PDB file of C-alpha atoms in Angstrom:
ATOM      1  CA  MET A   1      17.734 -11.265  22.577  1.00 32.00           C
ATOM      2  CA  GLY A   2      15.221 -14.034  22.955  1.00 33.00           C
ATOM      3  CA  VAL A   3      12.527 -14.693  20.522  1.00 35.00           C
ATOM      4  CA  LEU A   4       8.830 -14.537  21.823  1.00 37.00           C
ATOM      5  CA  MET A   5       6.276 -15.855  19.433  1.00 40.00           C
ATOM      6  CA  GLY A   6       8.686 -14.993  16.608  1.00 43.00           C
ATOM      7  CA  VAL A   7       8.729 -11.365  17.406  1.00 47.00           C
ATOM      8  CA  ARG A   8      11.765 -10.501  19.377  1.00 43.00           C
ATOM      9  CA  ASP A   9      10.471  -9.650  22.998  1.00 46.00           C
ATOM     10  CA  ARG A  10       7.385  -8.256  21.325  1.00 50.00           C
ATOM     11  CA  THR A  11       9.450  -5.083  20.724  1.00 57.00           C
ATOM     12  CA  SER A  12      10.957  -5.564  17.212  1.00 78.00           C
ATOM     13  CA  ILE A  13       9.636  -7.205  13.998  1.00 91.00           C
ATOM     14  CA  SER A  14      11.508  -8.720  11.005  1.00 94.00           C
ATOM     15  CA  GLU A  15      12.579  -6.647   8.095  1.00 94.00           C
ATOM     16  CA  SER A  16       9.898  -8.136   5.878  1.00 95.00           C
ATOM     17  CA  ASP A  17       7.290  -7.236   8.324  1.00 96.00           C
ATOM     18  CA  TRP A  18       8.663  -3.836   8.840  1.00 96.00           C
ATOM     19  CA  LYS A  19       8.169  -3.157   5.000  1.00 96.00           C
ATOM     20  CA  VAL A  20       4.731  -4.387   5.223  1.00 97.00           C
ATOM     21  CA  TYR A  21       3.999  -2.398   8.493  1.00 96.00           C
ATOM     22  CA  LYS A  22       5.137   0.903   6.875  1.00 96.00           C
ATOM     23  CA  ARG A  23       2.902   0.550   3.883  1.00 97.00           C
ATOM     24  CA  ILE A  24      -0.009  -0.556   5.955  1.00 97.00           C
ATOM     25  CA  ARG A  25       0.489   2.224   8.312  1.00 97.00           C
ATOM     26  CA  ASP A  26       0.305   4.858   5.812  1.00 96.00           C
ATOM     27  CA  ARG A  27      -2.965   3.450   4.547  1.00 97.00           C
ATOM     28  CA  ALA A  28      -4.172   3.331   8.118  1.00 98.00           C
ATOM     29  CA  GLN A  29      -3.484   6.940   8.839  1.00 97.00           C
ATOM     30  CA  ASP A  30      -5.165   7.917   5.680  1.00 98.00           C
ATOM     31  CA  ARG A  31      -8.253   6.143   6.875  1.00 98.00           C
ATOM     32  CA  TYR A  32      -8.026   7.806  10.327  1.00 98.00           C
ATOM     33  CA  ALA A  33      -7.747  11.199   8.676  1.00 97.00           C
ATOM     34  CA  GLN A  34     -10.625  10.582   6.382  1.00 98.00           C
ATOM     35  CA  ARG A  35     -12.675   9.717   9.380  1.00 97.00           C
ATOM     36  CA  VAL A  36     -11.735  13.004  11.104  1.00 97.00           C
ATOM     37  CA  LEU A  37     -12.690  14.975   8.050  1.00 98.00           C
ATOM     38  CA  GLU A  38     -16.020  13.171   7.952  1.00 98.00           C
ATOM     39  CA  GLU A  39     -16.689  13.946  11.574  1.00 98.00           C
ATOM     40  CA  ALA A  40     -15.667  17.650  10.864  1.00 98.00           C
ATOM     41  CA  ASP A  41     -18.240  17.694   8.210  1.00 98.00           C
ATOM     42  CA  ARG A  42     -20.902  16.364  10.450  1.00 97.00           C
ATOM     43  CA  ILE A  43     -20.065  19.098  12.940  1.00 98.00           C
ATOM     44  CA  ARG A  44     -19.911  21.789  10.307  1.00 96.00           C
ATOM     45  CA  GLN A  45     -23.237  20.932   8.951  1.00 96.00           C
ATOM     46  CA  ASP A  46     -25.003  20.476  12.238  1.00 97.00           C
ATOM     47  CA  GLY A  47     -27.890  23.181  11.977  1.00 95.00           C
ATOM     48  CA  THR A  48     -28.844  22.573  15.756  1.00 97.00           C
ATOM     49  CA  LEU A  49     -25.684  24.342  16.780  1.00 97.00           C
ATOM     50  CA  SER A  50     -24.850  28.049  16.465  1.00 97.00           C
ATOM     51  CA  VAL A  51     -21.801  28.972  14.410  1.00 97.00           C
ATOM     52  CA  GLN A  52     -19.888  29.600  17.534  1.00 98.00           C
ATOM     53  CA  ASP A  53     -20.839  26.242  19.131  1.00 98.00           C
ATOM     54  CA  ARG A  54     -19.785  24.513  15.994  1.00 98.00           C
ATOM     55  CA  HIS A  55     -16.456  26.135  15.975  1.00 98.00           C
ATOM     56  CA  ALA A  56     -15.969  24.981  19.603  1.00 98.00           C
ATOM     57  CA  GLU A  57     -17.020  21.539  19.022  1.00 98.00           C
ATOM     58  CA  LEU A  58     -14.843  21.380  15.953  1.00 98.00           C
ATOM     59  CA  SER A  59     -11.820  22.657  17.810  1.00 98.00           C
ATOM     60  CA  ARG A  60     -12.371  20.200  20.791  1.00 98.00           C
ATOM     61  CA  MET A  61     -12.870  17.332  18.256  1.00 98.00           C
ATOM     62  CA  VAL A  62      -9.676  18.065  16.288  1.00 97.00           C
ATOM     63  CA  ARG A  63      -7.614  18.269  19.672  1.00 97.00           C
ATOM     64  CA  GLU A  64      -8.933  14.937  20.833  1.00 97.00           C
ATOM     65  CA  ARG A  65      -8.371  13.259  17.409  1.00 97.00           C
ATOM     66  CA  ASP A  66      -4.842  14.609  17.211  1.00 96.00           C
ATOM     67  CA  LYS A  67      -4.126  12.950  20.723  1.00 96.00           C
ATOM     68  CA  GLU A  68      -5.593   9.867  19.627  1.00 95.00           C
ATOM     69  CA  MET A  69      -3.680   9.897  16.336  1.00 95.00           C
ATOM     70  CA  ASP A  70      -0.372  10.441  18.269  1.00 93.00           C
ATOM     71  CA  TRP A  71      -1.351   7.453  20.468  1.00 92.00           C
ATOM     72  CA  ILE A  72      -2.261   5.009  17.640  1.00 94.00           C
ATOM     73  CA  PHE A  73       0.649   5.792  15.340  1.00 90.00           C
ATOM     74  CA  ASP A  74       3.344   6.807  17.905  1.00 77.00           C
ATOM     75  CA  THR A  75       6.557   7.217  15.966  1.00 80.00           C
ATOM     76  CA  LEU A  76       7.761   5.269  13.158  1.00 89.00           C
ATOM     77  CA  ARG A  77      10.008   2.744  15.154  1.00 91.00           C
ATOM     78  CA  ARG A  78      10.226  -1.025  14.834  1.00 90.00           C
ATOM     79  CA  SER A  79      10.179  -1.218  18.574  1.00 88.00           C
ATOM     80  CA  SER A  80       6.613   0.138  18.798  1.00 90.00           C
ATOM     81  CA  ALA A  81       5.211  -1.337  15.625  1.00 93.00           C
ATOM     82  CA  VAL A  82       3.331  -4.298  17.263  1.00 93.00           C
ATOM     83  CA  ARG A  83       1.769  -2.001  19.929  1.00 92.00           C
ATOM     84  CA  CYS A  84       0.787   0.556  17.279  1.00 93.00           C
ATOM     85  CA  LEU A  85      -0.669  -2.256  14.835  1.00 95.00           C
ATOM     86  CA  MET A  86      -2.773  -3.283  17.912  1.00 94.00           C
ATOM     87  CA  MET A  87      -4.107   0.143  18.356  1.00 95.00           C
ATOM     88  CA  MET A  88      -4.768   0.487  14.495  1.00 96.00           C
ATOM     89  CA  ARG A  89      -6.680  -2.912  14.535  1.00 96.00           C
ATOM     90  CA  SER A  90      -8.670  -1.753  17.601  1.00 95.00           C
ATOM     91  CA  HIS A  91      -9.774   1.339  15.767  1.00 96.00           C
ATOM     92  CA  ASP A  92     -10.719  -0.870  12.708  1.00 96.00           C
ATOM     93  CA  LEU A  93      -7.998   0.936  10.576  1.00 98.00           C
ATOM     94  CA  VAL A  94      -6.506  -2.179   9.172  1.00 97.00           C
ATOM     95  CA  THR A  95      -8.392  -4.731   7.001  1.00 96.00           C
ATOM     96  CA  ASP A  96      -8.184  -8.530   7.475  1.00 94.00           C
ATOM     97  CA  GLU A  97      -6.760  -8.825   4.049  1.00 97.00           C
ATOM     98  CA  GLU A  98      -3.828  -6.424   5.065  1.00 97.00           C
ATOM     99  CA  MET A  99      -3.238  -8.381   8.341  1.00 97.00           C
ATOM    100  CA  GLN A 100      -2.540 -11.459   6.045  1.00 96.00           C
ATOM    101  CA  SER A 101       0.426  -9.595   4.598  1.00 97.00           C
ATOM    102  CA  PHE A 102       2.075  -9.936   8.028  1.00 97.00           C
ATOM    103  CA  SER A 103       3.918 -13.087   9.134  1.00 95.00           C
ATOM    104  CA  PRO A 104       1.874 -15.459  11.396  1.00 95.00           C
ATOM    105  CA  ASP A 105       3.902 -14.315  14.398  1.00 93.00           C
ATOM    106  CA  VAL A 106       3.041 -10.623  13.890  1.00 95.00           C
ATOM    107  CA  GLN A 107      -0.621 -11.532  13.390  1.00 94.00           C
ATOM    108  CA  ARG A 108      -0.704 -13.241  16.653  1.00 93.00           C
ATOM    109  CA  ALA A 109       1.330 -10.848  18.551  1.00 92.00           C
ATOM    110  CA  SER A 110      -0.907  -7.934  17.436  1.00 91.00           C
ATOM    111  CA  GLU A 111      -4.278  -9.709  18.342  1.00 89.00           C
ATOM    112  CA  ILE A 112      -6.591  -7.589  20.219  1.00 83.00           C
ATOM    113  CA  PRO A 113      -7.312  -9.376  23.615  1.00 76.00           C
TER     114      PRO A 113
END
């Protein structure tokens, strides 16, 4: 298997980066879930909508966020870690400080174009 930018074919990461990824992924999922809960609170408290409209809007939002969460976090596989990290970064779910925990190769491979 050839090495591209230190990340094997951009589909696999080193063991040390994998350990970092799993820890940061958990934090990013928590941040995402917190945002969803905050959005749900805003909908719940929107007095301009009827109770039924708030319920419908909340249901729609949760379906959309569940799909988005599936896309961002995929499954816990080394082969998809760089792509998922890119998605997390594009949604501002990973801090610059956390990115410094990765090898320079993973940092470059996960940059957002």
